[in-house]
Backbone as CSV, one residue per row, in Angstrom:
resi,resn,N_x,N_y,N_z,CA_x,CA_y,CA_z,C_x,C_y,C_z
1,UNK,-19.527,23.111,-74.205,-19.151,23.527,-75.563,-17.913,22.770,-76.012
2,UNK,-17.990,22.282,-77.296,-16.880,21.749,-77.832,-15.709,22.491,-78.762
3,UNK,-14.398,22.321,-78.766,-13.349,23.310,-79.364,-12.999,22.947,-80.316
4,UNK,-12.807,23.502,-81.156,-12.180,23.125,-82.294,-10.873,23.737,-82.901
5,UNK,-9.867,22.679,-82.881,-8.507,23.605,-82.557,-8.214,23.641,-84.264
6,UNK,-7.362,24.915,-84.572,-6.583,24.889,-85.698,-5.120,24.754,-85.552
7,UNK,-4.649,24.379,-86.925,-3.424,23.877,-86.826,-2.096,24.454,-86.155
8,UNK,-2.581,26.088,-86.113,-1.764,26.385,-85.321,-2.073,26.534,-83.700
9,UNK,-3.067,26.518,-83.013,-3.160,25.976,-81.868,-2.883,24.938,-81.164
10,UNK,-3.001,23.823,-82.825,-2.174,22.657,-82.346,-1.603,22.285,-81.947
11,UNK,-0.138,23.394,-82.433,1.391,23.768,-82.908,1.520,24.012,-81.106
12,UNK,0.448,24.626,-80.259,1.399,25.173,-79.669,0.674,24.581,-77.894
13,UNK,-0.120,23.217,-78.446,-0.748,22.096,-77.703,0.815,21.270,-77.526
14,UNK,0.933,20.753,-78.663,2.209,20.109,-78.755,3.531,20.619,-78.579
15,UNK,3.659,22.116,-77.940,5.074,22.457,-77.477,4.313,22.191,-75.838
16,UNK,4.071,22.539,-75.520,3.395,22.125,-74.223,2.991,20.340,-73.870
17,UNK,3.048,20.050,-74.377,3.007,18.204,-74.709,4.695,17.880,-74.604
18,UNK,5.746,17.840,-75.676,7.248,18.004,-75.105,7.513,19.005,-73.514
19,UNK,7.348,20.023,-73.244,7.677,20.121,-71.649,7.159,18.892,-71.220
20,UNK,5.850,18.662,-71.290,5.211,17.819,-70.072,6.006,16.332,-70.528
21,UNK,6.233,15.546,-71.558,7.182,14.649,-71.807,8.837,14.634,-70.660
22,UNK,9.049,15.492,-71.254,9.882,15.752,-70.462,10.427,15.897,-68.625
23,UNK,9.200,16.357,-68.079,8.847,16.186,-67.128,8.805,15.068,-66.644
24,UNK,7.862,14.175,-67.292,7.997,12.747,-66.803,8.645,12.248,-66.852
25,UNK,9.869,12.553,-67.845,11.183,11.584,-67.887,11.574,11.681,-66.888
26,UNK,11.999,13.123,-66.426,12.565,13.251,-64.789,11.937,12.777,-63.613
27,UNK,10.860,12.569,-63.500,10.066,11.874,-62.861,10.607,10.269,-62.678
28,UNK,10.191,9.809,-63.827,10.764,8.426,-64.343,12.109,7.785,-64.091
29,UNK,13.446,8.433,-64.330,14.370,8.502,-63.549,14.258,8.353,-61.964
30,UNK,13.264,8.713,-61.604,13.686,8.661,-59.543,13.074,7.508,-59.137
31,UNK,12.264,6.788,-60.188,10.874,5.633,-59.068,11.991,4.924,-59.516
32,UNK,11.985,3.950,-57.739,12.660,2.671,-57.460,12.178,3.237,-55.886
33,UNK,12.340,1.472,-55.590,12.146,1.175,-54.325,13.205,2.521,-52.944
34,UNK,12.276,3.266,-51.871,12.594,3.928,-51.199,12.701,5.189,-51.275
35,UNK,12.517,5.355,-52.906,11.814,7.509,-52.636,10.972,7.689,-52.369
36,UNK,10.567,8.785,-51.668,9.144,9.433,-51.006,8.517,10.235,-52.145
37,UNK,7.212,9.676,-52.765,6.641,10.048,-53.711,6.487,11.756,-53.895
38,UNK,6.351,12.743,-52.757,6.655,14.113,-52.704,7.719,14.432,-53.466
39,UNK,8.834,13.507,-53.694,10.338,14.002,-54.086,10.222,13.812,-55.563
40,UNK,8.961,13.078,-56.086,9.189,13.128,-57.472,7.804,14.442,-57.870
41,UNK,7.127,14.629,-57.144,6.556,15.969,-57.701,7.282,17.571,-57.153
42,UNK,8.255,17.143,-56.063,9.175,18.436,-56.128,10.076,18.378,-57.701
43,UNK,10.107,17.223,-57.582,11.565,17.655,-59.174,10.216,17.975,-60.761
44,UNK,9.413,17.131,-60.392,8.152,17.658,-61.587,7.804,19.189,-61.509
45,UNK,7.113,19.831,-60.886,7.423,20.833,-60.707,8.339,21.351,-60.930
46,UNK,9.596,21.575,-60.466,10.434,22.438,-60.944,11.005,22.521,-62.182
47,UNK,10.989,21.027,-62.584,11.419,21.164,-63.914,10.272,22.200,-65.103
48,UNK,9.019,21.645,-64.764,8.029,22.491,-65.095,8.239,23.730,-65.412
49,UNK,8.189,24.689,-63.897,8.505,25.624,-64.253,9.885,26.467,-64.789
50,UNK,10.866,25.171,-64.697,12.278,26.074,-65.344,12.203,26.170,-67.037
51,UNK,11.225,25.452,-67.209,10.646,24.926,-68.782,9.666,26.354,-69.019
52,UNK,9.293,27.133,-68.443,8.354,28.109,-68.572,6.947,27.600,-68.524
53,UNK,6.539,26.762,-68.186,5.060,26.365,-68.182,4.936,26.550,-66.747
54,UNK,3.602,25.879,-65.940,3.142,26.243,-65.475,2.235,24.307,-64.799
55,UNK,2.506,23.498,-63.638,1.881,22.837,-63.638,-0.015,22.935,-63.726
56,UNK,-0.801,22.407,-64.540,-2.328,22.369,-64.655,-2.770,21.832,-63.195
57,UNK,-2.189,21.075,-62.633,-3.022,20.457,-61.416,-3.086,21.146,-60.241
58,UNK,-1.638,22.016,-59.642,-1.807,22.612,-58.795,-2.663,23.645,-58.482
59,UNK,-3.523,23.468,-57.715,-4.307,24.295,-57.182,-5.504,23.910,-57.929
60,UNK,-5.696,23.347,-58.833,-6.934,22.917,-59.595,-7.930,22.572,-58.618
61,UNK,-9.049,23.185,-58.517,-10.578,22.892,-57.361,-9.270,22.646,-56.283
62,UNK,-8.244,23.170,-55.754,-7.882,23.269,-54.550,-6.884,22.177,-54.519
63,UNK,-6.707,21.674,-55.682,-5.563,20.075,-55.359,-4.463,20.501,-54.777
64,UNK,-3.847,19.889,-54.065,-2.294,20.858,-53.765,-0.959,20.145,-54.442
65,UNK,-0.837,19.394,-55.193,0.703,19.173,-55.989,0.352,19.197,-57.464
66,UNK,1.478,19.347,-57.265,1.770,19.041,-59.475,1.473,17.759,-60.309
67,UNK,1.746,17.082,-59.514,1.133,15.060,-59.973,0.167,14.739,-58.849
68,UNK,-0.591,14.107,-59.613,-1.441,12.979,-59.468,-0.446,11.834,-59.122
69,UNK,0.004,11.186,-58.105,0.213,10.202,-57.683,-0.487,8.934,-57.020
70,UNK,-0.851,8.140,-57.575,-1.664,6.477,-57.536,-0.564,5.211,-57.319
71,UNK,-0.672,4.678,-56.063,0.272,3.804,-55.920,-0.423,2.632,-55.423
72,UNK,-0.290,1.583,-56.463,-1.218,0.282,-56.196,-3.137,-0.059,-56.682
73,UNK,-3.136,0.339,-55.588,-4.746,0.094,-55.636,-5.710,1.488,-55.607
74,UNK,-4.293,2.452,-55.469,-5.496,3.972,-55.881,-5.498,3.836,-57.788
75,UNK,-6.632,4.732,-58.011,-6.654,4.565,-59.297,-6.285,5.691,-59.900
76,UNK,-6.824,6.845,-59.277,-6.511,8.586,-59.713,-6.270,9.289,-58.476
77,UNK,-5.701,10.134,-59.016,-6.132,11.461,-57.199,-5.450,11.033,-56.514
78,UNK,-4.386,10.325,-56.213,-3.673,9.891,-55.424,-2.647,11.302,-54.549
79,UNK,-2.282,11.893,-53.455,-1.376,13.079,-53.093,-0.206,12.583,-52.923
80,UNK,0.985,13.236,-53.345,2.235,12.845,-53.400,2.463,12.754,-51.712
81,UNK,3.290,12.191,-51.192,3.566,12.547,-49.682,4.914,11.539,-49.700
82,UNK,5.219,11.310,-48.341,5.993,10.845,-47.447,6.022,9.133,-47.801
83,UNK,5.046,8.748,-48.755,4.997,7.225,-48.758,6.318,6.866,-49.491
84,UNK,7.080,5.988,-49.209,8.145,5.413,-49.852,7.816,4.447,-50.572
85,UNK,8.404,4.086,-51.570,8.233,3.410,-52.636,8.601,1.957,-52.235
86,UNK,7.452,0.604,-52.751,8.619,-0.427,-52.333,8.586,-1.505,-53.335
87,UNK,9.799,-2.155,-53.260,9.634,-3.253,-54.588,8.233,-3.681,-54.268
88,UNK,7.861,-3.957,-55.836,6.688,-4.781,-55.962,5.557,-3.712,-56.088
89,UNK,5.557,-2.618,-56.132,4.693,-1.591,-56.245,4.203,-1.481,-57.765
90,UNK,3.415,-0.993,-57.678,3.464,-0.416,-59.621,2.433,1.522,-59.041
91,UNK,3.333,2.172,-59.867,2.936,3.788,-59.641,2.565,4.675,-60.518
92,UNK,1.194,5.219,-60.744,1.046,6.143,-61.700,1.224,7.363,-61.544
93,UNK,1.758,8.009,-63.042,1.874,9.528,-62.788,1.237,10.201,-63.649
94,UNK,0.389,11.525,-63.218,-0.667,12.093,-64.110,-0.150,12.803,-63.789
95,UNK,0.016,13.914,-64.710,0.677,15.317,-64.940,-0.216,15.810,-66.124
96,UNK,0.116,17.032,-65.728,-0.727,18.477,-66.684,0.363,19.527,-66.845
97,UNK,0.396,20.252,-68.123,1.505,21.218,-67.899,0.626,22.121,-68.939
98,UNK,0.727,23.544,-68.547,0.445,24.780,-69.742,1.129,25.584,-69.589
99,UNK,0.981,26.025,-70.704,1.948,26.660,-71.896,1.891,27.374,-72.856
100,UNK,1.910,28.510,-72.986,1.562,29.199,-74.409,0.015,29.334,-73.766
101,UNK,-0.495,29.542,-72.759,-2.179,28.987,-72.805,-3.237,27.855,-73.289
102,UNK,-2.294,26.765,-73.645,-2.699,25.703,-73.542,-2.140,25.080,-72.691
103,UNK,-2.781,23.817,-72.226,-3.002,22.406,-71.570,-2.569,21.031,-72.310
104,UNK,-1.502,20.650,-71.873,-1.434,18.850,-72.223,-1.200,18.343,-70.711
105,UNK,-2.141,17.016,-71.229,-1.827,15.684,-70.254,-1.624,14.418,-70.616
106,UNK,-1.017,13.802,-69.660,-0.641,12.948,-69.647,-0.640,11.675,-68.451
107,UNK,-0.689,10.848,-68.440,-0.428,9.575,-67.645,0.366,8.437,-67.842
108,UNK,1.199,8.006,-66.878,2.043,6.262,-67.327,2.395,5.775,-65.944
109,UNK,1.499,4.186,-65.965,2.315,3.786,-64.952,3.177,2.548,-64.901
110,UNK,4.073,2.598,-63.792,5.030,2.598,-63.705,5.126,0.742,-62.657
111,UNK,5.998,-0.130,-62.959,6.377,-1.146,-61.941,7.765,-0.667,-61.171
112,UNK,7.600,-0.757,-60.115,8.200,-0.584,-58.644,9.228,-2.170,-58.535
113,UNK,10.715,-2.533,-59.370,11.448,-3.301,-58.652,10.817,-4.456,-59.887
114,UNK,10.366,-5.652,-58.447,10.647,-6.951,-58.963,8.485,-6.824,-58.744
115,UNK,7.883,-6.954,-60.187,6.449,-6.573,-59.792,5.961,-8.184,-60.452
116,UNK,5.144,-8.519,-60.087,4.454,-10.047,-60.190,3.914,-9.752,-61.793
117,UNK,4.377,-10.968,-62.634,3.608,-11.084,-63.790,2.386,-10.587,-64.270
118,UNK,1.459,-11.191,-63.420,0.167,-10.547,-63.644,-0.104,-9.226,-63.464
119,UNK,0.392,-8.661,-62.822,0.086,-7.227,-62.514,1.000,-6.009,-63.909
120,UNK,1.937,-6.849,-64.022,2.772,-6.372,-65.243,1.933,-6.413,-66.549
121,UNK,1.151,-7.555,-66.505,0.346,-7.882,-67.577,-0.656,-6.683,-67.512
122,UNK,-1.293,-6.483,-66.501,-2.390,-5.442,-66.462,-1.827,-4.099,-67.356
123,UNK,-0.575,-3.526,-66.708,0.267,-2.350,-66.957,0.330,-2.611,-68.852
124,UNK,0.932,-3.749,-68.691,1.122,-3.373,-70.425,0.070,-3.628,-71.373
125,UNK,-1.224,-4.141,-70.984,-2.509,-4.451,-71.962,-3.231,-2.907,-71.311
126,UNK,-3.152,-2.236,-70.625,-3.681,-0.908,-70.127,-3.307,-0.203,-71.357
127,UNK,-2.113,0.071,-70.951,-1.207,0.476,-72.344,-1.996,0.543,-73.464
128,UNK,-1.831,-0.818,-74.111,-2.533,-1.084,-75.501,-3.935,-0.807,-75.744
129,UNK,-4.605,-0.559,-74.698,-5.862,-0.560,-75.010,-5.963,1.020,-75.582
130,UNK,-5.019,1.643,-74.636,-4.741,3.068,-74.847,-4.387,3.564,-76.561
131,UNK,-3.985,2.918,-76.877,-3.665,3.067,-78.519,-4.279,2.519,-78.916
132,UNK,-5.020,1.246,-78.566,-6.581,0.902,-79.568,-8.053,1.939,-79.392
133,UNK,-7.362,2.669,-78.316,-8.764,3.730,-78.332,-8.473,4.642,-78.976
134,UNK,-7.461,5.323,-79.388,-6.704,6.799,-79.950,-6.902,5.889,-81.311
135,UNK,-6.938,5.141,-81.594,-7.499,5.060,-83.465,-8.441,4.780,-84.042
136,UNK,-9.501,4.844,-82.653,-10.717,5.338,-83.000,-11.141,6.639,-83.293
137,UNK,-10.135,7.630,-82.931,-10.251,8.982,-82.767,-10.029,9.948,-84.459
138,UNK,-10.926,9.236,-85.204,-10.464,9.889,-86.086,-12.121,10.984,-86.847
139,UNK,-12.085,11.853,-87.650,-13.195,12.280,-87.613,-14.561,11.557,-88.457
140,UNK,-15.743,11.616,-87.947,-16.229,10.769,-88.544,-16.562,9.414,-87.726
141,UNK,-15.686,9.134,-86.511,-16.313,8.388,-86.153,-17.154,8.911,-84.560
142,UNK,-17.381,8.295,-83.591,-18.242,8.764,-82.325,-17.216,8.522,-81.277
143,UNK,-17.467,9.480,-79.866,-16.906,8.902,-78.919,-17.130,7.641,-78.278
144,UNK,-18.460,7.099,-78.422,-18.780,6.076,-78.354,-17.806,4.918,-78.803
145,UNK,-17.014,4.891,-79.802,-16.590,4.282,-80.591,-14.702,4.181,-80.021
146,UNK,-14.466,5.188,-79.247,-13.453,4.999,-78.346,-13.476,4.192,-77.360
147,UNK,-14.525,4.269,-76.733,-15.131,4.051,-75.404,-15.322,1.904,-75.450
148,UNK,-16.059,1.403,-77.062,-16.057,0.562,-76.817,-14.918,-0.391,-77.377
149,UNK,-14.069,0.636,-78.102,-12.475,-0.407,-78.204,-11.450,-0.582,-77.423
150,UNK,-11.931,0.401,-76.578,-11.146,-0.156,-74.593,-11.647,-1.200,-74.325
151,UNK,-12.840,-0.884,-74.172,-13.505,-1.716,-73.132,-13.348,-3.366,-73.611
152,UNK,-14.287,-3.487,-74.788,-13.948,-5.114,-75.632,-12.235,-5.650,-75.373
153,UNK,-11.499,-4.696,-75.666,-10.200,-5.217,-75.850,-9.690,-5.313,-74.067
154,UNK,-10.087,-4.783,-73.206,-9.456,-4.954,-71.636,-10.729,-5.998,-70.873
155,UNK,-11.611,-5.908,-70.848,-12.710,-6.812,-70.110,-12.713,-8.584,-70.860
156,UNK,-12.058,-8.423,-72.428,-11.442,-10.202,-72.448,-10.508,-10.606,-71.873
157,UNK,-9.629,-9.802,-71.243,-8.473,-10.586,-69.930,-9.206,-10.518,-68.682
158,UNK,-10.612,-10.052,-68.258,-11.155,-10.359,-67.329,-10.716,-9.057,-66.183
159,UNK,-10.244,-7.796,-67.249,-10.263,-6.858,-66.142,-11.588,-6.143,-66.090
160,UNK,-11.787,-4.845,-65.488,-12.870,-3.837,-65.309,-12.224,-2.703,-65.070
161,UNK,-13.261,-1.941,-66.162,-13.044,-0.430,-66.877,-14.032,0.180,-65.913
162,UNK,-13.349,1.395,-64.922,-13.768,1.901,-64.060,-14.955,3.081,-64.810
163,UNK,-15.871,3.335,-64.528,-16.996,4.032,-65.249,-16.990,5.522,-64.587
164,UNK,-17.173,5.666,-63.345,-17.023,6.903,-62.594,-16.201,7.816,-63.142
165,UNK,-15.203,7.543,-63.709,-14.160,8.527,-64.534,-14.082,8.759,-65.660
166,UNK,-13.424,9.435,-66.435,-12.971,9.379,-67.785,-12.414,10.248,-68.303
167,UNK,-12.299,10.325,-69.656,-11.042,11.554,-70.513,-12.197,12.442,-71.101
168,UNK,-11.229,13.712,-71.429,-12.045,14.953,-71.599,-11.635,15.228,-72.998
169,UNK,-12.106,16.558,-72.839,-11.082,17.484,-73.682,-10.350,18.288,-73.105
170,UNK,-9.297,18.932,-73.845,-8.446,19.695,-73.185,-7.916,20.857,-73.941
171,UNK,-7.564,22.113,-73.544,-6.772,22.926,-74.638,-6.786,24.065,-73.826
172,UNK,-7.454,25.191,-73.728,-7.777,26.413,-73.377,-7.828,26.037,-71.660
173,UNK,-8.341,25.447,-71.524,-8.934,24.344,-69.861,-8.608,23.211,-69.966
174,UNK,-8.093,22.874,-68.592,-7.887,21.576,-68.401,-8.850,20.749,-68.971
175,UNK,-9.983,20.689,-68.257,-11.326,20.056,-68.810,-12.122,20.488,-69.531
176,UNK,-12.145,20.380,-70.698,-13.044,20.510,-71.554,-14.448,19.424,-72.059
177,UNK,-15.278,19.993,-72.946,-16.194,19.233,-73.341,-15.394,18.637,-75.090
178,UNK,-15.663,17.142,-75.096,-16.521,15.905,-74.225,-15.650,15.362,-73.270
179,UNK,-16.893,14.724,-72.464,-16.559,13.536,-72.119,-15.890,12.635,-72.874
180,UNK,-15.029,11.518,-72.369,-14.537,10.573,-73.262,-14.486,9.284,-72.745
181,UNK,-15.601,8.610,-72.135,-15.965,7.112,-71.298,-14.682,6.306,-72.229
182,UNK,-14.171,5.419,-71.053,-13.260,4.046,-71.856,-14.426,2.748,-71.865
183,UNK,-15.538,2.695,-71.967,-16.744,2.291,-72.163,-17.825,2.845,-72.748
184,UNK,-18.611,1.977,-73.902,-19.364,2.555,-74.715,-19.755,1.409,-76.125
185,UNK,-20.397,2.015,-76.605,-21.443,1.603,-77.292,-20.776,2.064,-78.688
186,UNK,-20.867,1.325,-80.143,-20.198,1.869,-81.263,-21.086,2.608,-81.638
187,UNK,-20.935,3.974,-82.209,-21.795,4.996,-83.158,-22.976,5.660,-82.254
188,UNK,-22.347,5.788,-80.985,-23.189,6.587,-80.186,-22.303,7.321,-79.532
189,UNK,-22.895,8.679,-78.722,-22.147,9.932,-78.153,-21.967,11.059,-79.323
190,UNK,-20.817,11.966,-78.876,-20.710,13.053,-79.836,-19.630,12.916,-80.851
191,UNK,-20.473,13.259,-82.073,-19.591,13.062,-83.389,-18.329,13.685,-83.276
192,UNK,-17.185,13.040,-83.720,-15.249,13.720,-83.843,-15.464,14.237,-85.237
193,UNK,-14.626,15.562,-85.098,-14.867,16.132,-85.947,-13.164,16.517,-85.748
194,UNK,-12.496,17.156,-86.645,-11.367,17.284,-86.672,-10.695,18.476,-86.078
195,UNK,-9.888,18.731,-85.647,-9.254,19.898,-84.044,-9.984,19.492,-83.251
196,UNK,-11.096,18.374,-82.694,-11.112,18.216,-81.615,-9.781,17.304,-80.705
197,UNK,-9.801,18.270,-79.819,-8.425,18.052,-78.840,-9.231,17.262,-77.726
198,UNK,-8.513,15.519,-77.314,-8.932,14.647,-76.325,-8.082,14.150,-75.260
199,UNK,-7.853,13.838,-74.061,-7.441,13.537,-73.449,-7.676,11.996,-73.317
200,UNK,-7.188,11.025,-73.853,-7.868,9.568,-73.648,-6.978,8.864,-72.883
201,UNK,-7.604,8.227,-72.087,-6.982,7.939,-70.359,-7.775,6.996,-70.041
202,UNK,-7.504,5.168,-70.479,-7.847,4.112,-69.392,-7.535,3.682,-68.367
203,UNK,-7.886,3.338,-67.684,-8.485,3.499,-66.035,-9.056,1.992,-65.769
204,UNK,-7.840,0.902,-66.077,-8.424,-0.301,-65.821,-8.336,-0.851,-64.343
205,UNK,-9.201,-1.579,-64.080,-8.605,-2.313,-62.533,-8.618,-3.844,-62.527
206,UNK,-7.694,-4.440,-61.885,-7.030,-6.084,-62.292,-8.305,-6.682,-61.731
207,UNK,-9.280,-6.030,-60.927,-10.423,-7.175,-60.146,-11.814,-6.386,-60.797
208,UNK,-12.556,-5.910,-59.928,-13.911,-5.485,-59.965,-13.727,-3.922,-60.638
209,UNK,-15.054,-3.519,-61.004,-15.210,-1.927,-61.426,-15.319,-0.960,-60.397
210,UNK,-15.668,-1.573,-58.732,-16.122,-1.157,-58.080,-15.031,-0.038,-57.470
211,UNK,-15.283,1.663,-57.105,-14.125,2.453,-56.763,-14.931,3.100,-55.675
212,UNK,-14.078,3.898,-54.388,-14.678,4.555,-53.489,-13.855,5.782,-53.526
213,UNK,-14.018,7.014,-52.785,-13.179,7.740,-52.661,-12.606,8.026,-51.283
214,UNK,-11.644,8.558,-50.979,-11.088,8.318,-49.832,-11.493,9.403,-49.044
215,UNK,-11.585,10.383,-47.678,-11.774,11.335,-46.788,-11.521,12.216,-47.023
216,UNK,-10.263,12.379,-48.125,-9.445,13.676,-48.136,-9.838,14.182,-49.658
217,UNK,-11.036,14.055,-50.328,-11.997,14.193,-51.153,-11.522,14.067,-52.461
218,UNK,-9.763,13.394,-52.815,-9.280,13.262,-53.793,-9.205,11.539,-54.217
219,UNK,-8.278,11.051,-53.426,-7.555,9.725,-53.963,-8.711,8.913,-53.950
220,UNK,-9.200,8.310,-55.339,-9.710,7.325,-55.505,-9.099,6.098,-55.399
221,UNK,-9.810,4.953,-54.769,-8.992,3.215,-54.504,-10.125,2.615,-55.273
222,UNK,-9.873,0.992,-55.509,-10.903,0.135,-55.933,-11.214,-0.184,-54.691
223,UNK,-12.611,-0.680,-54.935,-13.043,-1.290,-53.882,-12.809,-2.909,-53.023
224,UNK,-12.540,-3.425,-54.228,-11.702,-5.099,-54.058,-10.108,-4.571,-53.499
225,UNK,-9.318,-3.376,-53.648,-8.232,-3.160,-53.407,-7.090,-3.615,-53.895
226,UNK,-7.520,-4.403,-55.604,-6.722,-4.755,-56.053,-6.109,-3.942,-57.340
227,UNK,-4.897,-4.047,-57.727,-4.463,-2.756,-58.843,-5.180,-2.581,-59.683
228,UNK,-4.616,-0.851,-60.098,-5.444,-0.048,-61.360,-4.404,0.350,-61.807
229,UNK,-4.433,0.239,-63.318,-3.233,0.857,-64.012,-4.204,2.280,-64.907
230,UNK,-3.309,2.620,-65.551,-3.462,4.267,-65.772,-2.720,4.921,-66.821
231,UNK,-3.187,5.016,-68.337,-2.449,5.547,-69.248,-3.055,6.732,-70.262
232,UNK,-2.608,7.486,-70.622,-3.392,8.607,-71.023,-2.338,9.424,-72.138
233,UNK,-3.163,9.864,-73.285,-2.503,10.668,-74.077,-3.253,11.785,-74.381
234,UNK,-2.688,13.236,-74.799,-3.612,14.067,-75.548,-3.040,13.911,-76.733
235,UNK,-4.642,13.995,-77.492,-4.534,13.923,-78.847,-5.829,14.455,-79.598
236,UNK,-5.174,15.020,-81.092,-6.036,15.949,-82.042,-6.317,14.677,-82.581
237,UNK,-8.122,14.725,-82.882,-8.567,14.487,-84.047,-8.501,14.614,-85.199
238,UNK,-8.379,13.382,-86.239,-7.521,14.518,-87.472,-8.605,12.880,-88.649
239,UNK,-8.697,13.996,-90.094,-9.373,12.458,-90.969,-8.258,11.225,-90.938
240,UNK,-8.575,10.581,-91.102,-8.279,9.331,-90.986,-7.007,8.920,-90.101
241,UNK,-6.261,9.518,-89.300,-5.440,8.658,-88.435,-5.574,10.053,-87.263
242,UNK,-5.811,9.898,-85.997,-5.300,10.721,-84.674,-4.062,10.750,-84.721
243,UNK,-4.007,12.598,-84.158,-2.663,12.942,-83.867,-1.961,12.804,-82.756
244,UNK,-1.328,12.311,-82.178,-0.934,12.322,-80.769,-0.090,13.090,-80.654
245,UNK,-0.442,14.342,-79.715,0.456,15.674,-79.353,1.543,15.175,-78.073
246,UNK,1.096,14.522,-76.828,1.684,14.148,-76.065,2.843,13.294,-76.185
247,UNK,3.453,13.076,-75.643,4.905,11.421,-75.760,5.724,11.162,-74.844
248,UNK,5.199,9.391,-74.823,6.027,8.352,-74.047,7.555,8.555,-74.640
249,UNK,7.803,9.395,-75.328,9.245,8.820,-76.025,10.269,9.282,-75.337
250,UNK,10.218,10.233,-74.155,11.348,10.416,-73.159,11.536,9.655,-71.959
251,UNK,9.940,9.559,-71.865,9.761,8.071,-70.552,10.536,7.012,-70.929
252,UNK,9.924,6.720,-71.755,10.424,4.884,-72.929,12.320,4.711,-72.896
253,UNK,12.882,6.206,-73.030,14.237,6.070,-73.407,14.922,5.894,-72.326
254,UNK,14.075,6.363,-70.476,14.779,6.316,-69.558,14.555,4.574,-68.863
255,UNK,13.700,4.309,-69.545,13.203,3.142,-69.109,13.080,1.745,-69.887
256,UNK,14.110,2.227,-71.088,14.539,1.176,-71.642,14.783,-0.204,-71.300
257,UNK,15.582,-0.255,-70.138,15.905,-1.839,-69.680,14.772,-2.187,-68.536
258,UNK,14.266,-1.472,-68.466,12.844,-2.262,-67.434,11.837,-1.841,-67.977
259,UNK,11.717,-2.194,-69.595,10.362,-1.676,-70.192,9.232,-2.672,-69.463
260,UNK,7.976,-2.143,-69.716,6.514,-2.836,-68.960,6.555,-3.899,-70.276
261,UNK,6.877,-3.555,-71.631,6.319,-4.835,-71.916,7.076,-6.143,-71.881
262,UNK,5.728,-7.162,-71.567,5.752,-8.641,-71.336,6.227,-9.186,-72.520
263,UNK,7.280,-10.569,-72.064,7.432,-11.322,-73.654,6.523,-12.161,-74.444
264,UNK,6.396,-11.908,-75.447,5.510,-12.287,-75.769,4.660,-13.725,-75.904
265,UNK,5.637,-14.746,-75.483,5.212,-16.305,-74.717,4.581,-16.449,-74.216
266,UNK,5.016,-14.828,-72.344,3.997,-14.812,-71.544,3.396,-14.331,-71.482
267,UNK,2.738,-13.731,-72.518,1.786,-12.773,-72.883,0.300,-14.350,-73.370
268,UNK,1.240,-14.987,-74.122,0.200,-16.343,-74.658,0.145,-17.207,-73.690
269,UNK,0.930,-17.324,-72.789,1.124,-18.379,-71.626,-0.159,-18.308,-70.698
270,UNK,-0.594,-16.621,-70.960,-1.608,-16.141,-69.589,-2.967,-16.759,-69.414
């Protein structure tokens, strides 16, 4: 079943969207080379709950932390633990926070130190693809129509849009109906209609599409083992421009002098 939020449900999607912002800032603050990825979902968490929300992931089908931690070549599902961080890494963080009885999420990842051009490149065209799919999101057009302005715009640098996964809906439940493929076909899938609330989250990988899952029935890797970057916003459908409830804008401010994006030379140089 699909939801259809009103404006004041919106209202209170997007106070739950600032906690979870927020969250990640603190998060964002600790990655550098030599923290143990556990230490940034102990401070996520707590900040969480000193915020009055409530992390979405814990305990979700049995997950046991508050973030989704992906470091390198995992793509999602990654478990926070004991791994230390090391230059040259790049790290995603997926977080969920509710609130008021709603759900926002979010994703951003992150370069670790001194990270190789190309892989930087991945991180910040991930990014963009991420905001060329959210303006497809307006009502009137298809999910389909999200799905194939990822994909066209990330598979001409010669990456691959992982298929096994994708963005939902979200509001009442973490997961809601639809689906939201970062691959697709224009003017096919289910019509956007306006209060629909989306989670849109590309899921590129620098080599092949190919992903396995690991033993411990969560952390997904690629199968080439080469990086996946990871960016995600919730956002209302609205006529003619998407709303974006979620925001990079506390991440962005802590991470000002080591922003992901590339200059733009070597952006043409590539």
């Amino acid at each position: 079943m699909i939801y259809y939020r009103s404006d004041e449900e919106i209202a209170l999607i997007k106070i739950s969207a600032q906690v979870l912002g927020k969250a990640h800032a603190e998060v964002a603050k600790l990655i550098r080379p030599g923290i143990q990825t556990k230490e940034l979902d102990r401070v996520a968490e707590t900040f969480i709950k000193d915020n009055g929300g409530s992390p979405s992931f814990l305990g979700y089908n049995k997950f046991p932390a508050s973030l989704c931690i992906s470091v390198n070549d995992v793509v999602v599902h990654g478990f926070p633990s004991r791994y230390e961080l090391r230059d040259g890494d790049i790290i995603s963080i997926d977080c969920g926070v509710k609130l008021n009885g709603y759900h926002s999420d979010s994703a951003y990842t992150y370069p670790v130190g001194d990270v190789n051009p190309a892989t930087r490149r991945l991180l910040t065209r991930t990014k963009e693809s991420l905001y060329i799919g959210i303006e497809k999101a307006v009502e009137g057009n298809r999910v389909g129509d999200i799905g194939y302005a990822i994909q066209t715009y990330t598979e001409k640098f010669g990456y691959s849009v992982v298929r096994e996964l994708v963005g939902h809906g979200v509001g009442q439940n973490l997961h809601e109906a639809p689906e939201v493929p970062n691959y697709g076909k224009r003017g096919q899938g289910p019509k956007l209609r306006e209060g629909m609330i989306l989670a849109i989250e590309p899921m590129i990988n620098f080599g092949k599409k190919g992903i396995f899952q690991e033993r411990d029935g969560w952390t997904i890797r690629t199968a080439d083992r080469k990086p996946s970057a990871h960016f995600e916003h919730t956002v209302a459908v609205r006529k003619g421009k998407a709303e974006i409830l979620t925001t990079f804008e506390y991440i962005e401010a802590v991470t000002a002098n080591t922003s992901l994006m590339v200059e733009t030379q070597e952006l043409m140089a590539a």
